[in-house]
XYZ file of C-alpha atoms in Angstrom:
414
model
C 34.199 -79.093 -75.064
C 33.668 -77.284 -71.774
C 36.716 -79.036 -70.341
C 38.776 -78.027 -73.405
C 37.748 -74.369 -73.110
C 38.555 -74.374 -69.392
C 41.955 -75.852 -70.116
C 42.642 -73.230 -72.779
C 41.701 -70.387 -70.450
C 43.868 -71.884 -67.694
C 46.773 -72.202 -70.089
C 46.488 -68.540 -71.083
C 46.523 -67.479 -67.414
C 49.549 -69.645 -66.633
C 51.432 -68.271 -69.626
C 50.590 -64.694 -68.637
C 51.843 -65.245 -65.087
C 55.002 -66.884 -66.357
C 55.700 -64.037 -68.747
C 55.172 -61.445 -66.019
C 57.594 -63.295 -63.752
C 60.173 -63.441 -66.521
C 59.739 -59.676 -67.146
C 60.086 -58.881 -63.465
C 63.249 -60.920 -63.186
C 64.655 -59.255 -66.297
C 63.885 -55.814 -64.860
C 65.513 -56.736 -61.532
C 68.562 -58.027 -63.351
C 68.799 -54.816 -65.357
C 68.616 -52.712 -62.200
C 71.186 -54.909 -60.501
C 73.570 -54.421 -63.425
C 73.069 -50.655 -63.678
C 75.852 -48.532 -62.156
C 74.910 -45.630 -59.922
C 77.031 -42.563 -60.731
C 79.058 -41.634 -57.658
C 81.177 -38.599 -56.958
C 83.426 -38.275 -53.905
C 84.475 -35.024 -52.246
C 87.068 -34.539 -49.506
C 86.158 -31.733 -47.108
C 87.044 -30.648 -43.601
C 84.407 -30.281 -40.888
C 83.950 -26.549 -41.355
C 82.897 -26.831 -45.010
C 80.857 -30.031 -44.724
C 77.397 -28.583 -43.846
C 77.398 -26.120 -46.755
C 78.778 -28.691 -49.203
C 76.278 -31.311 -48.014
C 73.499 -28.809 -48.733
C 74.542 -27.856 -52.251
C 75.512 -31.369 -53.358
C 72.246 -32.841 -52.109
C 70.273 -30.531 -54.395
C 72.719 -30.740 -57.291
C 73.065 -34.520 -57.000
C 69.300 -35.025 -57.112
C 69.017 -32.907 -60.268
C 71.923 -34.597 -61.995
C 71.243 -38.148 -60.810
C 74.508 -38.376 -58.902
C 75.198 -40.019 -55.559
C 77.558 -37.517 -53.912
C 79.736 -38.863 -51.124
C 80.978 -35.946 -48.985
C 83.794 -37.368 -46.850
C 85.516 -35.719 -43.910
C 89.266 -35.497 -44.489
C 91.512 -33.409 -42.272
C 92.387 -30.258 -44.219
C 96.048 -30.460 -43.276
C 96.331 -33.912 -44.872
C 94.423 -33.419 -48.116
C 97.337 -32.191 -50.247
C 99.766 -34.935 -49.214
C 97.179 -37.734 -49.235
C 96.005 -36.864 -52.740
C 99.406 -37.904 -54.049
C 99.405 -41.313 -52.347
C 95.753 -42.444 -52.273
C 94.703 -45.469 -54.336
C 92.408 -44.662 -57.255
C 89.511 -46.682 -55.812
C 89.488 -44.530 -52.673
C 90.453 -41.244 -54.289
C 88.293 -38.106 -54.332
C 86.965 -36.484 -57.475
C 86.791 -33.058 -55.822
C 88.717 -31.529 -52.907
C 88.588 -28.350 -50.870
C 91.969 -26.669 -51.075
C 94.155 -23.711 -50.204
C 95.246 -21.715 -53.238
C 98.954 -22.054 -52.459
C 98.719 -25.794 -53.169
C 97.949 -25.012 -56.810
C 101.455 -24.990 -58.235
C 102.447 -28.301 -56.659
C 99.200 -30.114 -57.503
C 99.037 -28.798 -61.068
C 102.713 -29.521 -61.758
C 102.218 -33.091 -60.539
C 99.114 -33.582 -62.710
C 96.868 -34.193 -59.708
C 94.246 -31.549 -60.557
C 92.467 -30.578 -63.773
C 91.991 -27.131 -65.351
C 88.579 -25.469 -65.055
C 86.609 -23.378 -67.547
C 83.824 -21.427 -65.813
C 81.590 -19.168 -67.870
C 82.647 -15.579 -68.524
C 79.591 -14.380 -66.605
C 80.642 -16.285 -63.488
C 84.272 -15.207 -63.760
C 83.164 -11.562 -63.774
C 81.713 -12.120 -60.295
C 85.230 -12.619 -58.881
C 88.113 -10.174 -58.416
C 90.906 -11.100 -60.797
C 93.340 -11.668 -57.937
C 91.066 -14.388 -56.501
C 91.134 -16.220 -59.843
C 94.888 -15.627 -60.153
C 95.346 -17.308 -56.778
C 94.149 -20.635 -58.224
C 95.905 -20.197 -61.575
C 99.147 -21.821 -62.647
C 100.894 -21.401 -65.973
C 98.033 -19.155 -67.111
C 95.306 -21.780 -66.491
C 92.654 -21.854 -63.756
C 92.751 -24.951 -61.538
C 90.443 -24.023 -58.663
C 87.152 -22.286 -57.937
C 87.737 -19.724 -55.149
C 85.053 -19.485 -52.474
C 86.613 -17.529 -49.569
C 89.231 -14.854 -48.925
C 91.366 -14.505 -45.814
C 93.590 -11.566 -44.934
C 94.812 -9.439 -42.075
C 93.631 -5.938 -41.270
C 94.555 -3.187 -38.818
C 92.273 -3.554 -35.786
C 91.895 -0.192 -34.041
C 90.741 0.209 -30.413
C 88.444 3.200 -30.881
C 88.283 3.785 -27.115
C 92.004 4.571 -27.043
C 92.769 6.187 -30.398
C 91.168 7.640 -33.499
C 90.889 5.563 -36.646
C 93.846 6.805 -38.749
C 93.302 8.015 -42.295
C 96.995 8.310 -43.164
C 100.115 6.384 -42.231
C 101.581 9.477 -40.581
C 98.504 9.716 -38.356
C 98.741 6.001 -37.517
C 102.436 6.335 -36.638
C 101.836 9.430 -34.469
C 98.882 7.849 -32.588
C 100.688 4.530 -32.028
C 103.843 6.152 -30.631
C 101.900 8.580 -28.451
C 99.988 5.659 -26.925
C 103.229 3.732 -26.370
C 104.685 6.631 -24.381
C 101.750 6.660 -21.949
C 102.927 3.560 -20.076
C 106.033 1.330 -19.973
C 103.658 -1.631 -20.443
C 102.301 -0.300 -23.731
C 103.481 -1.226 -27.222
C 102.902 0.843 -30.329
C 101.677 -1.955 -32.581
C 100.634 -5.499 -31.763
C 102.040 -7.387 -34.733
C 103.432 -10.932 -34.391
C 106.970 -11.807 -35.378
C 109.044 -13.523 -32.702
C 112.387 -15.206 -33.297
C 111.135 -17.132 -36.355
C 109.666 -14.052 -38.046
C 106.292 -13.683 -39.739
C 106.401 -12.511 -43.346
C 102.627 -13.005 -43.652
C 101.595 -10.500 -40.972
C 104.348 -8.071 -42.032
C 103.312 -8.040 -45.694
C 101.238 -4.791 -45.572
C 104.408 -2.941 -44.531
C 106.390 -4.749 -47.227
C 103.933 -3.898 -50.019
C 103.557 -0.344 -48.712
C 107.286 0.180 -49.290
C 107.173 -1.227 -52.820
C 108.139 -4.804 -52.009
C 106.835 -7.894 -53.772
C 107.893 -11.530 -53.917
C 107.699 -12.674 -57.559
C 107.011 -10.848 -60.801
C 104.577 -12.008 -63.478
C 104.830 -13.082 -67.098
C 102.529 -11.522 -69.711
C 99.995 -14.328 -69.232
C 99.873 -13.632 -65.499
C 101.976 -16.609 -64.473
C 104.359 -16.040 -61.564
C 108.052 -16.096 -62.445
C 110.442 -17.218 -59.727
C 113.330 -15.652 -61.669
C 111.838 -12.179 -61.128
C 112.404 -11.819 -57.391
C 111.207 -8.561 -55.840
C 112.274 -9.013 -52.219
C 115.096 -6.461 -52.577
C 113.994 -4.579 -55.676
C 115.336 -1.045 -56.229
C 112.131 0.713 -55.180
C 111.868 -1.224 -51.921
C 115.554 -0.691 -51.060
C 115.145 3.027 -51.688
C 112.373 3.095 -49.060
C 114.026 0.661 -46.635
C 115.390 3.456 -44.436
C 111.838 3.895 -43.114
C 112.144 0.444 -41.500
C 115.251 1.657 -39.671
C 113.238 4.675 -38.468
C 110.360 2.451 -37.236
C 112.886 0.320 -35.393
C 114.569 3.311 -33.684
C 111.316 4.864 -32.532
C 109.801 1.549 -31.440
C 106.866 1.469 -33.846
C 107.686 -2.160 -34.723
C 109.563 -4.611 -32.526
C 110.178 -8.159 -33.655
C 110.365 -9.483 -30.080
C 106.557 -9.680 -29.948
C 105.268 -13.106 -30.972
C 101.632 -14.008 -31.716
C 100.587 -14.523 -28.100
C 102.319 -11.358 -26.933
C 100.667 -9.263 -29.643
C 97.200 -10.688 -29.011
C 97.393 -10.288 -25.231
C 98.662 -6.713 -25.548
C 95.635 -5.711 -27.576
C 93.108 -7.614 -25.429
C 94.595 -6.061 -22.252
C 94.508 -2.648 -23.976
C 98.272 -2.275 -23.812
C 98.196 -1.790 -27.584
C 95.696 0.341 -29.497
C 96.522 -1.252 -32.880
C 96.648 -4.944 -33.808
C 97.402 -6.652 -37.117
C 95.322 -9.841 -37.271
C 92.744 -11.719 -39.347
C 89.223 -13.206 -39.311
C 90.325 -16.251 -37.306
C 90.086 -13.848 -34.330
C 86.453 -12.841 -34.970
C 85.072 -14.706 -31.946
C 87.738 -13.234 -29.657
C 87.079 -9.727 -30.945
C 83.365 -10.094 -30.320
C 83.930 -11.472 -26.813
C 86.453 -8.776 -25.835
C 83.887 -6.046 -25.265
C 86.384 -3.560 -26.730
C 85.020 -1.092 -29.314
C 87.010 -1.400 -32.539
C 87.193 -0.779 -36.261
C 89.091 -2.815 -38.854
C 90.764 -1.054 -41.768
C 93.484 -1.666 -44.308
C 96.820 -0.345 -43.057
C 97.041 3.199 -44.501
C 99.206 3.757 -47.571
C 102.912 4.201 -46.832
C 104.643 4.945 -50.137
C 102.308 2.573 -51.951
C 99.014 1.005 -50.993
C 99.650 -1.257 -47.993
C 97.798 -4.322 -49.209
C 97.910 -7.635 -47.301
C 98.716 -11.123 -48.436
C 95.577 -13.062 -49.349
C 94.856 -16.656 -48.497
C 92.200 -17.997 -50.865
C 90.171 -21.141 -50.239
C 88.447 -23.050 -52.998
C 87.560 -26.360 -54.596
C 89.462 -28.327 -57.214
C 88.724 -31.259 -59.540
C 91.250 -34.076 -59.240
C 92.678 -36.305 -61.948
C 90.719 -39.171 -60.420
C 87.486 -37.678 -61.759
C 88.754 -38.780 -65.191
C 89.616 -42.226 -63.882
C 86.132 -42.580 -62.355
C 84.383 -41.292 -65.480
C 82.843 -38.251 -63.760
C 85.067 -35.447 -65.059
C 82.269 -33.422 -66.701
C 80.032 -33.804 -63.643
C 82.800 -32.802 -61.237
C 83.654 -29.746 -63.321
C 79.997 -28.714 -63.473
C 79.753 -28.927 -59.693
C 82.983 -27.016 -59.028
C 83.128 -24.468 -61.866
C 79.396 -23.781 -61.920
C 77.436 -24.555 -58.748
C 80.210 -23.832 -56.259
C 81.074 -20.476 -57.819
C 77.543 -19.132 -57.385
C 76.810 -16.473 -54.766
C 74.245 -18.578 -52.875
C 76.721 -21.381 -52.150
C 79.447 -18.947 -51.150
C 77.111 -17.246 -48.678
C 76.308 -20.614 -47.080
C 80.037 -21.222 -46.678
C 80.622 -17.722 -45.304
C 78.168 -18.415 -42.491
C 79.917 -21.680 -41.576
C 83.499 -20.697 -42.347
C 83.589 -17.107 -41.008
C 85.552 -16.025 -44.071
C 84.636 -13.350 -46.600
C 83.277 -14.870 -49.841
C 85.356 -14.635 -52.995
C 82.262 -14.028 -55.135
C 81.666 -10.248 -55.252
C 77.874 -10.628 -55.450
C 77.962 -12.733 -52.296
C 80.325 -10.222 -50.689
C 77.701 -7.473 -50.996
C 75.241 -9.646 -49.071
C 77.474 -10.463 -46.083
C 75.652 -9.486 -42.899
C 78.404 -9.841 -40.308
C 79.928 -6.349 -39.814
C 83.325 -7.719 -38.732
C 83.653 -9.912 -41.830
C 82.621 -6.964 -43.997
C 85.432 -4.895 -42.483
C 88.003 -7.644 -43.013
C 86.745 -7.979 -46.583
C 87.291 -4.262 -47.180
C 90.758 -4.489 -45.590
C 91.697 -7.133 -48.173
C 90.745 -5.165 -51.296
C 93.581 -5.185 -53.803
C 95.425 -7.843 -51.809
C 98.152 -10.095 -53.160
C 97.534 -13.865 -53.134
C 100.385 -15.696 -51.452
C 102.469 -17.040 -54.363
C 101.271 -20.526 -55.266
C 104.415 -21.770 -57.000
C 106.716 -24.295 -55.273
C 109.595 -21.779 -55.076
C 107.659 -19.844 -52.412
C 108.916 -22.446 -49.954
C 112.346 -20.807 -50.245
C 110.966 -17.367 -49.346
C 109.076 -17.524 -46.047
C 111.930 -17.986 -43.575
C 114.279 -15.563 -45.328
C 111.725 -12.775 -45.759
C 110.468 -13.152 -42.192
C 114.043 -13.307 -40.945
C 114.941 -10.030 -42.644
C 112.134 -8.296 -40.756
C 113.314 -9.821 -37.474
C 116.898 -8.631 -37.990
C 115.830 -5.134 -38.999
C 113.271 -4.534 -36.221
C 114.750 -6.173 -33.131
C 115.556 -2.870 -31.424
C 119.154 -1.934 -30.411
C 121.721 -3.758 -32.533
C 119.349 -4.274 -35.455
C 120.767 -4.917 -38.926
C 120.165 -2.015 -41.344
C 117.078 -2.935 -43.364
C 118.812 -2.479 -46.700
C 121.463 -5.009 -45.680
C 118.999 -7.477 -44.138
C 116.701 -7.622 -47.168
C 119.515 -7.695 -49.730
C 120.993 -10.704 -47.924
C 117.560 -12.356 -47.746
C 117.139 -11.929 -51.511
C 120.547 -13.525 -52.157
C 119.701 -16.460 -49.883
C 116.359 -16.976 -51.606
C 117.963 -17.006 -55.050
C 120.574 -19.525 -53.862
C 117.882 -21.788 -52.396
C 115.783 -21.675 -55.573
C 118.847 -22.382 -57.743
C 119.727 -25.330 -55.507
C 116.281 -26.817 -55.943
């Protein structure tokens, strides 16, 4: 009997061990079969630290393994159209002027942030990432030029007439001086010249009722601008603007204090700080209309591959929720040296130079994000070159009317 009881007890122990082993193997098999949710983001080096930070916290909360991959910014747009689905990103950092091409090709998905979050952004920042009336990107940074004033040499102008008078008076002090350091060169520079263009009533494309840009409504030589174009001829005669100055010439003139005024952007923050020159940055004073600059807007977008990978809702939560918050945009501002698109974040920017560039961009016009803009740059820049090259310049009215005709022909020709 004792032997029988011992055998029974031993049998129970053996069965218990066996069952535990079976359970452990079943659990291991279940874990081995479970799929970890992954989400891939393409970023450039400058955004990576801030995006690593936010996705680490967000990924832990949402149970997502976020793979933040370095991808050269200049290659992201082209590579998104050729990458294989297995290697494709679910989210990308992007420039707003990619929006039309990417949306038209079905490579990015529309976003629907909350009304509360959208109110934290100027409408023009949201418009920058909109196409056909739908939002396709979450803006996080604004980039624009301003008028940098050497306060050792001149007073900060409050009106355009004061700016013009101060610039020309400084130019007359030395044959080495120029009135305004603004880059053009033989190829032209419609981007840096835009505050003068908008100040005279110029615009590139008109809008439909839903806010969508319409390439058929070209404003390069609209009636209001042409009426004011004689001012360009005046600036050319008096030497306020001369298209012979390229980027290097303009920058060196200001740094050597051969120019008291310089049109440039936040990419020159380090150089401005190192120059030792006292300065203020303002928006170019109103000419006939407010002289607003072109805006470059940076942001993040959800790609079509998020659908393919089964992470569309997660990707949209990350982009249209987390990445639109002020805290994330401030982290990016510190790394990116660009003014945040979120207005709440903008009020918290500590760098005085970035704050001034931010103020200089108020009311700015996002560079048109539709494909037809590719037909505009060279012609618009070229019109400025022809009209401001000094002796022998083409009358501005003629130069811009011809540019408008060329642009329409290029757009019609596809």
